[in-house]
Amino acid sequence: MAKIKIDENFCKGCGLCVTVCPKKIIEIMNGKLNLKGYNPAGVTDAEKCTGCASCAMICPDCAITIDN
């Protein structure tokens, strides 16, 4: 089973990962700010992650990793 990890302190909330996730399990957390003042992305249902790594590949900040 794949495990997605988003480092909230590197994420600037651009939303690219949200658009490419085939399972739609990533969203921008509007009620939360990281240390840089951005709303980071978060995973809504990690169990549904297929490990496709589309989110990690598109992330310009390398804030997402996938462990298989």
mmCIF file of C-alpha atoms in Angstrom, residues 18-58:
data_model
loop_
_atom_site.group_PDB
_atom_site.id
_atom_site.type_symbol
_atom_site.label_atom_id
_atom_site.label_comp_id
_atom_site.label_asym_id
_atom_site.label_seq_id
_atom_site.Cartn_x
_atom_site.Cartn_y
_atom_site.Cartn_z
ATOM 1 C CA VAL A 18 -5.070 18.789 -6.280
ATOM 2 C CA THR A 19 -5.670 18.984 -10.034
ATOM 3 C CA VAL A 20 -3.675 15.857 -10.965
ATOM 4 C CA CYS A 21 -4.758 13.427 -8.241
ATOM 5 C CA PRO A 22 -6.883 10.752 -9.951
ATOM 6 C CA LYS A 23 -8.561 9.788 -6.666
ATOM 7 C CA LYS A 24 -9.246 13.421 -5.626
ATOM 8 C CA ILE A 25 -7.866 12.849 -2.121
ATOM 9 C CA ILE A 26 -5.746 16.015 -1.915
ATOM 10 C CA GLU A 27 -7.140 19.427 -1.068
ATOM 11 C CA ILE A 28 -5.884 22.814 0.067
ATOM 12 C CA MET A 29 -6.457 23.234 3.793
ATOM 13 C CA ASN A 30 -7.963 26.720 3.942
ATOM 14 C CA GLY A 31 -8.224 26.767 7.735
ATOM 15 C CA LYS A 32 -4.528 26.080 8.327
ATOM 16 C CA LEU A 33 -1.351 28.073 7.708
ATOM 17 C CA ASN A 34 2.186 26.737 7.502
ATOM 18 C CA LEU A 35 5.284 28.527 8.832
ATOM 19 C CA LYS A 36 5.546 30.617 5.640
ATOM 20 C CA GLY A 37 1.928 31.762 5.851
ATOM 21 C CA TYR A 38 0.527 29.578 3.052
ATOM 22 C CA ASN A 39 -2.469 27.262 3.140
ATOM 23 C CA PRO A 40 -0.801 23.876 2.514
ATOM 24 C CA ALA A 41 -2.225 20.869 0.741
ATOM 25 C CA GLY A 42 -3.454 17.945 2.797
ATOM 26 C CA VAL A 43 -4.658 14.392 2.235
ATOM 27 C CA THR A 44 -8.318 13.677 2.917
ATOM 28 C CA ASP A 45 -8.226 9.866 2.645
ATOM 29 C CA ALA A 46 -4.733 8.338 2.554
ATOM 30 C CA GLU A 47 -6.173 4.814 2.277
ATOM 31 C CA LYS A 48 -7.370 5.579 -1.266
ATOM 32 C CA CYS A 49 -3.902 6.581 -2.513
ATOM 33 C CA THR A 50 -2.787 4.328 -5.374
ATOM 34 C CA GLY A 51 0.835 5.491 -5.341
ATOM 35 C CA CYS A 52 0.726 6.883 -8.883
ATOM 36 C CA ALA A 53 3.009 9.754 -7.736
ATOM 37 C CA SER A 54 1.414 12.283 -10.083
ATOM 38 C CA CYS A 55 1.210 14.720 -7.183
ATOM 39 C CA ALA A 56 4.884 14.287 -6.302
ATOM 40 C CA MET A 57 6.002 14.716 -9.905
ATOM 41 C CA ILE A 58 4.059 17.951 -10.448
#
